[in-house]
């Protein structure tokens, strides 16, 4: 009696393989471009939140970045070490500190954004505007399909 062999699974035949592969390549390119500016991809949610909202508390930054408080604490320690943020006493709460962008971060942020845009352009080279719009729409749908429903 011969056992029927299961069909061979080909990961390259599913879109999720290519999404993951593209994501890894994008991260590698982003990190290579940001490293000379002493930025990292992990820093960007914090930097953008501080740029848009001004000084914030660690708790607020953790919410913006969708990470837990200990993760944010470690990230802020690295960013402070790299001279990208400054901590200041909170005017109303002596136990808390406000985090703000350093002059170094504000100076380098336009270059960092330019590098990110260059990589995004490289990734979609040869796409028409319609193809870019379709691609963005499809990726947003993938994300929406995978995000937990609010309240979970």
PDB file of N, CA and C in Angstrom, residues 50-133:
ATOM      1  N   UNK A  50       7.758  63.166  17.200  1.00  0.00           N
ATOM      2  CA  UNK A  50       8.305  64.366  17.836  1.00  0.00           C
ATOM      3  C   UNK A  50       8.334  65.536  16.868  1.00  0.00           C
ATOM      4  N   UNK A  51       8.609  65.255  15.608  1.00  0.00           N
ATOM      5  CA  UNK A  51       8.605  66.324  14.606  1.00  0.00           C
ATOM      6  C   UNK A  51       7.195  66.902  14.458  1.00  0.00           C
ATOM      7  N   UNK A  52       6.199  66.046  14.432  1.00  0.00           N
ATOM      8  CA  UNK A  52       4.820  66.488  14.206  1.00  0.00           C
ATOM      9  C   UNK A  52       4.168  67.096  15.445  1.00  0.00           C
ATOM     10  N   UNK A  53       4.508  66.581  16.643  1.00  0.00           N
ATOM     11  CA  UNK A  53       3.776  66.982  17.847  1.00  0.00           C
ATOM     12  C   UNK A  53       4.601  67.752  18.863  1.00  0.00           C
ATOM     13  N   UNK A  54       5.894  67.855  18.654  1.00  0.00           N
ATOM     14  CA  UNK A  54       6.734  68.502  19.651  1.00  0.00           C
ATOM     15  C   UNK A  54       7.029  67.548  20.793  1.00  0.00           C
ATOM     16  N   UNK A  55       7.534  68.056  21.919  1.00  0.00           N
ATOM     17  CA  UNK A  55       7.912  67.197  23.039  1.00  0.00           C
ATOM     18  C   UNK A  55       6.752  66.324  23.515  1.00  0.00           C
ATOM     19  N   UNK A  56       7.081  65.060  23.787  1.00  0.00           N
ATOM     20  CA  UNK A  56       6.086  64.092  24.231  1.00  0.00           C
ATOM     21  C   UNK A  56       6.651  63.262  25.379  1.00  0.00           C
ATOM     22  N   UNK A  57       5.746  62.593  26.092  1.00  0.00           N
ATOM     23  CA  UNK A  57       6.133  61.661  27.141  1.00  0.00           C
ATOM     24  C   UNK A  57       6.459  60.305  26.532  1.00  0.00           C
ATOM     25  N   UNK A  58       7.241  59.517  27.255  1.00  0.00           N
ATOM     26  CA  UNK A  58       7.585  58.170  26.790  1.00  0.00           C
ATOM     27  C   UNK A  58       6.325  57.356  26.506  1.00  0.00           C
ATOM     28  N   UNK A  59       5.344  57.457  27.368  1.00  0.00           N
ATOM     29  CA  UNK A  59       4.090  56.716  27.195  1.00  0.00           C
ATOM     30  C   UNK A  59       3.423  57.087  25.875  1.00  0.00           C
ATOM     31  N   UNK A  60       3.399  58.373  25.555  1.00  0.00           N
ATOM     32  CA  UNK A  60       2.791  58.822  24.296  1.00  0.00           C
ATOM     33  C   UNK A  60       3.565  58.280  23.099  1.00  0.00           C
ATOM     34  N   UNK A  61       4.893  58.300  23.189  1.00  0.00           N
ATOM     35  CA  UNK A  61       5.716  57.788  22.098  1.00  0.00           C
ATOM     36  C   UNK A  61       5.491  56.295  21.894  1.00  0.00           C
ATOM     37  N   UNK A  62       5.345  55.549  22.981  1.00  0.00           N
ATOM     38  CA  UNK A  62       5.071  54.115  22.878  1.00  0.00           C
ATOM     39  C   UNK A  62       3.752  53.881  22.148  1.00  0.00           C
ATOM     40  N   UNK A  63       2.765  54.715  22.419  1.00  0.00           N
ATOM     41  CA  UNK A  63       1.473  54.594  21.740  1.00  0.00           C
ATOM     42  C   UNK A  63       1.620  54.901  20.251  1.00  0.00           C
ATOM     43  N   UNK A  64       2.319  55.976  19.920  1.00  0.00           N
ATOM     44  CA  UNK A  64       2.516  56.333  18.511  1.00  0.00           C
ATOM     45  C   UNK A  64       3.251  55.224  17.753  1.00  0.00           C
ATOM     46  N   UNK A  65       4.235  54.629  18.397  1.00  0.00           N
ATOM     47  CA  UNK A  65       5.061  53.613  17.734  1.00  0.00           C
ATOM     48  C   UNK A  65       4.452  52.213  17.828  1.00  0.00           C
ATOM     49  N   UNK A  66       3.364  52.065  18.587  1.00  0.00           N
ATOM     50  CA  UNK A  66       2.701  50.769  18.768  1.00  0.00           C
ATOM     51  C   UNK A  66       3.649  49.731  19.366  1.00  0.00           C
ATOM     52  N   UNK A  67       4.366  50.152  20.426  1.00  0.00           N
ATOM     53  CA  UNK A  67       5.259  49.241  21.138  1.00  0.00           C
ATOM     54  C   UNK A  67       4.979  49.349  22.630  1.00  0.00           C
ATOM     55  N   UNK A  68       5.469  48.382  23.375  1.00  0.00           N
ATOM     56  CA  UNK A  68       5.310  48.382  24.830  1.00  0.00           C
ATOM     57  C   UNK A  68       6.290  49.374  25.457  1.00  0.00           C
ATOM     58  N   UNK A  69       5.972  49.799  26.679  1.00  0.00           N
ATOM     59  CA  UNK A  69       6.808  50.775  27.383  1.00  0.00           C
ATOM     60  C   UNK A  69       8.274  50.338  27.521  1.00  0.00           C
ATOM     61  N   UNK A  70       8.567  49.080  27.918  1.00  0.00           N
ATOM     62  CA  UNK A  70       9.986  48.695  28.033  1.00  0.00           C
ATOM     63  C   UNK A  70      10.740  48.783  26.704  1.00  0.00           C
ATOM     64  N   UNK A  71      10.059  48.446  25.626  1.00  0.00           N
ATOM     65  CA  UNK A  71      10.679  48.546  24.301  1.00  0.00           C
ATOM     66  C   UNK A  71      10.991  49.999  23.984  1.00  0.00           C
ATOM     67  N   UNK A  72      10.039  50.892  24.294  1.00  0.00           N
ATOM     68  CA  UNK A  72      10.252  52.318  24.040  1.00  0.00           C
ATOM     69  C   UNK A  72      11.371  52.856  24.925  1.00  0.00           C
ATOM     70  N   UNK A  73      11.433  52.419  26.161  1.00  0.00           N
ATOM     71  CA  UNK A  73      12.495  52.888  27.068  1.00  0.00           C
ATOM     72  C   UNK A  73      13.867  52.531  26.496  1.00  0.00           C
ATOM     73  N   UNK A  74      14.018  51.304  26.023  1.00  0.00           N
ATOM     74  CA  UNK A  74      15.296  50.879  25.445  1.00  0.00           C
ATOM     75  C   UNK A  74      15.616  51.675  24.179  1.00  0.00           C
ATOM     76  N   UNK A  75      14.614  51.901  23.355  1.00  0.00           N
ATOM     77  CA  UNK A  75      14.806  52.666  22.117  1.00  0.00           C
ATOM     78  C   UNK A  75      15.234  54.098  22.434  1.00  0.00           C
ATOM     79  N   UNK A  76      14.574  54.719  23.393  1.00  0.00           N
ATOM     80  CA  UNK A  76      14.923  56.097  23.762  1.00  0.00           C
ATOM     81  C   UNK A  76      16.327  56.178  24.357  1.00  0.00           C
ATOM     82  N   UNK A  77      16.732  55.166  25.088  1.00  0.00           N
ATOM     83  CA  UNK A  77      18.098  55.136  25.627  1.00  0.00           C
ATOM     84  C   UNK A  77      19.115  55.135  24.488  1.00  0.00           C
ATOM     85  N   UNK A  78      18.855  54.309  23.468  1.00  0.00           N
ATOM     86  CA  UNK A  78      19.765  54.275  22.303  1.00  0.00           C
ATOM     87  C   UNK A  78      19.748  55.609  21.556  1.00  0.00           C
ATOM     88  N   UNK A  79      18.560  56.181  21.392  1.00  0.00           N
ATOM     89  CA  UNK A  79      18.459  57.451  20.672  1.00  0.00           C
ATOM     90  C   UNK A  79      19.155  58.578  21.430  1.00  0.00           C
ATOM     91  N   UNK A  80      19.051  58.548  22.745  1.00  0.00           N
ATOM     92  CA  UNK A  80      19.739  59.559  23.556  1.00  0.00           C
ATOM     93  C   UNK A  80      21.254  59.374  23.436  1.00  0.00           C
ATOM     94  N   UNK A  81      21.707  58.130  23.491  1.00  0.00           N
ATOM     95  CA  UNK A  81      23.133  57.814  23.320  1.00  0.00           C
ATOM     96  C   UNK A  81      23.638  58.341  21.967  1.00  0.00           C
ATOM     97  N   UNK A  82      22.799  58.210  20.927  1.00  0.00           N
ATOM     98  CA  UNK A  82      23.179  58.648  19.582  1.00  0.00           C
ATOM     99  C   UNK A  82      22.977  60.142  19.361  1.00  0.00           C
ATOM    100  N   UNK A  83      22.506  60.834  20.368  1.00  0.00           N
ATOM    101  CA  UNK A  83      22.364  62.285  20.280  1.00  0.00           C
ATOM    102  C   UNK A  83      21.171  62.747  19.465  1.00  0.00           C
ATOM    103  N   UNK A  84      20.127  61.907  19.356  1.00  0.00           N
ATOM    104  CA  UNK A  84      18.964  62.254  18.528  1.00  0.00           C
ATOM    105  C   UNK A  84      17.794  62.812  19.317  1.00  0.00           C
ATOM    106  N   UNK A  85      17.789  62.586  20.622  1.00  0.00           N
ATOM    107  CA  UNK A  85      16.732  63.131  21.471  1.00  0.00           C
ATOM    108  C   UNK A  85      17.338  63.757  22.707  1.00  0.00           C
ATOM    109  N   UNK A  86      16.533  64.576  23.357  1.00  0.00           N
ATOM    110  CA  UNK A  86      16.906  65.159  24.651  1.00  0.00           C
ATOM    111  C   UNK A  86      15.730  64.954  25.593  1.00  0.00           C
ATOM    112  N   UNK A  87      16.051  64.720  26.852  1.00  0.00           N
ATOM    113  CA  UNK A  87      15.017  64.572  27.884  1.00  0.00           C
ATOM    114  C   UNK A  87      15.039  65.833  28.750  1.00  0.00           C
ATOM    115  N   UNK A  88      13.835  66.316  29.058  1.00  0.00           N
ATOM    116  CA  UNK A  88      13.684  67.514  29.889  1.00  0.00           C
ATOM    117  C   UNK A  88      12.670  67.214  30.983  1.00  0.00           C
ATOM    118  N   UNK A  89      12.841  67.781  32.156  1.00  0.00           N
ATOM    119  CA  UNK A  89      11.854  67.558  33.217  1.00  0.00           C
ATOM    120  C   UNK A  89      10.470  68.040  32.775  1.00  0.00           C
ATOM    121  N   UNK A  90       9.459  67.263  33.109  1.00  0.00           N
ATOM    122  CA  UNK A  90       8.082  67.647  32.809  1.00  0.00           C
ATOM    123  C   UNK A  90       7.711  68.790  33.747  1.00  0.00           C
ATOM    124  N   UNK A  91       7.098  69.856  33.261  1.00  0.00           N
ATOM    125  CA  UNK A  91       6.815  71.007  34.123  1.00  0.00           C
ATOM    126  C   UNK A  91       5.811  70.706  35.244  1.00  0.00           C
ATOM    127  N   UNK A  92       4.916  69.743  35.031  1.00  0.00           N
ATOM    128  CA  UNK A  92       3.871  69.463  36.024  1.00  0.00           C
ATOM    129  C   UNK A  92       4.080  68.176  36.809  1.00  0.00           C
ATOM    130  N   UNK A  93       4.934  67.292  36.321  1.00  0.00           N
ATOM    131  CA  UNK A  93       5.129  65.983  36.962  1.00  0.00           C
ATOM    132  C   UNK A  93       6.628  65.728  37.097  1.00  0.00           C
ATOM    133  N   UNK A  94       7.114  65.824  38.319  1.00  0.00           N
ATOM    134  CA  UNK A  94       8.562  65.689  38.559  1.00  0.00           C
ATOM    135  C   UNK A  94       9.085  64.279  38.255  1.00  0.00           C
ATOM    136  N   UNK A  95       8.184  63.282  38.238  1.00  0.00           N
ATOM    137  CA  UNK A  95       8.612  61.910  37.956  1.00  0.00           C
ATOM    138  C   UNK A  95       8.776  61.667  36.454  1.00  0.00           C
ATOM    139  N   UNK A  96       8.173  62.505  35.636  1.00  0.00           N
ATOM    140  CA  UNK A  96       8.165  62.287  34.189  1.00  0.00           C
ATOM    141  C   UNK A  96       9.143  63.232  33.499  1.00  0.00           C
ATOM    142  N   UNK A  97       9.529  62.834  32.300  1.00  0.00           N
ATOM    143  CA  UNK A  97      10.348  63.726  31.479  1.00  0.00           C
ATOM    144  C   UNK A  97       9.746  63.788  30.085  1.00  0.00           C
ATOM    145  N   UNK A  98       9.911  64.944  29.489  1.00  0.00           N
ATOM    146  CA  UNK A  98       9.467  65.124  28.117  1.00  0.00           C
ATOM    147  C   UNK A  98      10.638  64.849  27.190  1.00  0.00           C
ATOM    148  N   UNK A  99      10.325  64.236  26.078  1.00  0.00           N
ATOM    149  CA  UNK A  99      11.351  63.904  25.100  1.00  0.00           C
ATOM    150  C   UNK A  99      11.164  64.821  23.904  1.00  0.00           C
ATOM    151  N   UNK A 100      12.260  65.362  23.419  1.00  0.00           N
ATOM    152  CA  UNK A 100      12.208  66.209  22.226  1.00  0.00           C
ATOM    153  C   UNK A 100      13.361  65.846  21.298  1.00  0.00           C
ATOM    154  N   UNK A 101      13.234  66.255  20.059  1.00  0.00           N
ATOM    155  CA  UNK A 101      14.301  66.028  19.090  1.00  0.00           C
ATOM    156  C   UNK A 101      15.487  66.924  19.395  1.00  0.00           C
ATOM    157  N   UNK A 102      16.660  66.403  19.194  1.00  0.00           N
ATOM    158  CA  UNK A 102      17.867  67.213  19.347  1.00  0.00           C
ATOM    159  C   UNK A 102      18.069  68.028  18.068  1.00  0.00           C
ATOM    160  N   UNK A 103      18.951  68.985  18.153  1.00  0.00           N
ATOM    161  CA  UNK A 103      19.289  69.781  16.970  1.00  0.00           C
ATOM    162  C   UNK A 103      19.874  68.875  15.884  1.00  0.00           C
ATOM    163  N   UNK A 104      20.669  67.907  16.296  1.00  0.00           N
ATOM    164  CA  UNK A 104      21.272  66.956  15.346  1.00  0.00           C
ATOM    165  C   UNK A 104      20.190  66.208  14.578  1.00  0.00           C
ATOM    166  N   UNK A 105      19.169  65.726  15.273  1.00  0.00           N
ATOM    167  CA  UNK A 105      18.088  64.987  14.611  1.00  0.00           C
ATOM    168  C   UNK A 105      17.312  65.891  13.663  1.00  0.00           C
ATOM    169  N   UNK A 106      16.992  67.093  14.113  1.00  0.00           N
ATOM    170  CA  UNK A 106      16.247  68.033  13.248  1.00  0.00           C
ATOM    171  C   UNK A 106      17.049  68.372  11.990  1.00  0.00           C
ATOM    172  N   UNK A 107      18.352  68.498  12.152  1.00  0.00           N
ATOM    173  CA  UNK A 107      19.219  68.823  11.022  1.00  0.00           C
ATOM    174  C   UNK A 107      19.283  67.672  10.012  1.00  0.00           C
ATOM    175  N   UNK A 108      19.326  66.441  10.498  1.00  0.00           N
ATOM    176  CA  UNK A 108      19.511  65.281   9.625  1.00  0.00           C
ATOM    177  C   UNK A 108      18.207  64.677   9.104  1.00  0.00           C
ATOM    178  N   UNK A 109      17.095  65.026   9.701  1.00  0.00           N
ATOM    179  CA  UNK A 109      15.824  64.424   9.310  1.00  0.00           C
ATOM    180  C   UNK A 109      15.476  64.657   7.839  1.00  0.00           C
ATOM    181  N   UNK A 110      15.670  65.856   7.287  1.00  0.00           N
ATOM    182  CA  UNK A 110      15.368  66.021   5.851  1.00  0.00           C
ATOM    183  C   UNK A 110      16.187  65.080   4.970  1.00  0.00           C
ATOM    184  N   UNK A 111      17.447  64.861   5.307  1.00  0.00           N
ATOM    185  CA  UNK A 111      18.288  63.928   4.550  1.00  0.00           C
ATOM    186  C   UNK A 111      17.767  62.499   4.699  1.00  0.00           C
ATOM    187  N   UNK A 112      17.354  62.144   5.906  1.00  0.00           N
ATOM    188  CA  UNK A 112      16.829  60.797   6.140  1.00  0.00           C
ATOM    189  C   UNK A 112      15.571  60.569   5.305  1.00  0.00           C
ATOM    190  N   UNK A 113      14.679  61.546   5.299  1.00  0.00           N
ATOM    191  CA  UNK A 113      13.448  61.413   4.508  1.00  0.00           C
ATOM    192  C   UNK A 113      13.778  61.290   3.022  1.00  0.00           C
ATOM    193  N   UNK A 114      14.763  62.040   2.571  1.00  0.00           N
ATOM    194  CA  UNK A 114      15.184  61.970   1.169  1.00  0.00           C
ATOM    195  C   UNK A 114      15.702  60.574   0.828  1.00  0.00           C
ATOM    196  N   UNK A 115      16.483  59.993   1.722  1.00  0.00           N
ATOM    197  CA  UNK A 115      17.001  58.640   1.502  1.00  0.00           C
ATOM    198  C   UNK A 115      15.863  57.622   1.439  1.00  0.00           C
ATOM    199  N   UNK A 116      14.885  57.759   2.318  1.00  0.00           N
ATOM    200  CA  UNK A 116      13.732  56.857   2.316  1.00  0.00           C
ATOM    201  C   UNK A 116      12.943  56.981   1.015  1.00  0.00           C
ATOM    202  N   UNK A 117      12.768  58.207   0.556  1.00  0.00           N
ATOM    203  CA  UNK A 117      12.065  58.432  -0.715  1.00  0.00           C
ATOM    204  C   UNK A 117      12.834  57.828  -1.886  1.00  0.00           C
ATOM    205  N   UNK A 118      14.160  57.951  -1.858  1.00  0.00           N
ATOM    206  CA  UNK A 118      14.982  57.375  -2.929  1.00  0.00           C
ATOM    207  C   UNK A 118      14.812  55.855  -2.999  1.00  0.00           C
ATOM    208  N   UNK A 119      14.798  55.206  -1.844  1.00  0.00           N
ATOM    209  CA  UNK A 119      14.616  53.753  -1.821  1.00  0.00           C
ATOM    210  C   UNK A 119      13.213  53.388  -2.308  1.00  0.00           C
ATOM    211  N   UNK A 120      12.212  54.152  -1.890  1.00  0.00           N
ATOM    212  CA  UNK A 120      10.837  53.885  -2.343  1.00  0.00           C
ATOM    213  C   UNK A 120      10.738  54.040  -3.859  1.00  0.00           C
ATOM    214  N   UNK A 121      11.414  55.028  -4.396  1.00  0.00           N
ATOM    215  CA  UNK A 121      11.437  55.215  -5.852  1.00  0.00           C
ATOM    216  C   UNK A 121      12.122  54.046  -6.542  1.00  0.00           C
ATOM    217  N   UNK A 122      13.244  53.622  -5.979  1.00  0.00           N
ATOM    218  CA  UNK A 122      13.972  52.480  -6.534  1.00  0.00           C
ATOM    219  C   UNK A 122      13.086  51.238  -6.536  1.00  0.00           C
ATOM    220  N   UNK A 123      12.350  51.033  -5.459  1.00  0.00           N
ATOM    221  CA  UNK A 123      11.505  49.836  -5.321  1.00  0.00           C
ATOM    222  C   UNK A 123      10.366  49.812  -6.337  1.00  0.00           C
ATOM    223  N   UNK A 124       9.893  50.969  -6.729  1.00  0.00           N
ATOM    224  CA  UNK A 124       8.759  51.018  -7.659  1.00  0.00           C
ATOM    225  C   UNK A 124       9.162  51.568  -9.030  1.00  0.00           C
ATOM    226  N   UNK A 125      10.443  51.498  -9.327  1.00  0.00           N
ATOM    227  CA  UNK A 125      10.930  51.967 -10.634  1.00  0.00           C
ATOM    228  C   UNK A 125      10.213  51.215 -11.752  1.00  0.00           C
ATOM    229  N   UNK A 126       9.784  51.956 -12.741  1.00  0.00           N
ATOM    230  CA  UNK A 126       9.100  51.348 -13.879  1.00  0.00           C
ATOM    231  C   UNK A 126       7.597  51.201 -13.689  1.00  0.00           C
ATOM    232  N   UNK A 127       7.097  51.481 -12.497  1.00  0.00           N
ATOM    233  CA  UNK A 127       5.653  51.436 -12.269  1.00  0.00           C
ATOM    234  C   UNK A 127       5.027  52.706 -12.842  1.00  0.00           C
ATOM    235  N   UNK A 128       3.899  52.556 -13.482  1.00  0.00           N
ATOM    236  CA  UNK A 128       3.135  53.737 -13.897  1.00  0.00           C
ATOM    237  C   UNK A 128       2.439  54.298 -12.657  1.00  0.00           C
ATOM    238  N   UNK A 129       1.909  55.507 -12.767  1.00  0.00           N
ATOM    239  CA  UNK A 129       1.171  56.086 -11.639  1.00  0.00           C
ATOM    240  C   UNK A 129      -0.028  55.213 -11.278  1.00  0.00           C
ATOM    241  N   UNK A 130      -0.688  54.665 -12.286  1.00  0.00           N
ATOM    242  CA  UNK A 130      -1.842  53.798 -12.036  1.00  0.00           C
ATOM    243  C   UNK A 130      -1.390  52.524 -11.315  1.00  0.00           C
ATOM    244  N   UNK A 131      -0.267  51.956 -11.736  1.00  0.00           N
ATOM    245  CA  UNK A 131       0.249  50.755 -11.074  1.00  0.00           C
ATOM    246  C   UNK A 131       0.635  51.041  -9.621  1.00  0.00           C
ATOM    247  N   UNK A 132       1.243  52.204  -9.393  1.00  0.00           N
ATOM    248  CA  UNK A 132       1.601  52.576  -8.013  1.00  0.00           C
ATOM    249  C   UNK A 132       0.353  52.685  -7.150  1.00  0.00           C
ATOM    250  N   UNK A 133      -0.675  53.334  -7.681  1.00  0.00           N
ATOM    251  CA  UNK A 133      -1.917  53.493  -6.921  1.00  0.00           C
ATOM    252  C   UNK A 133      -2.558  52.137  -6.638  1.00  0.00           C
TER     253      UNK A 133
END
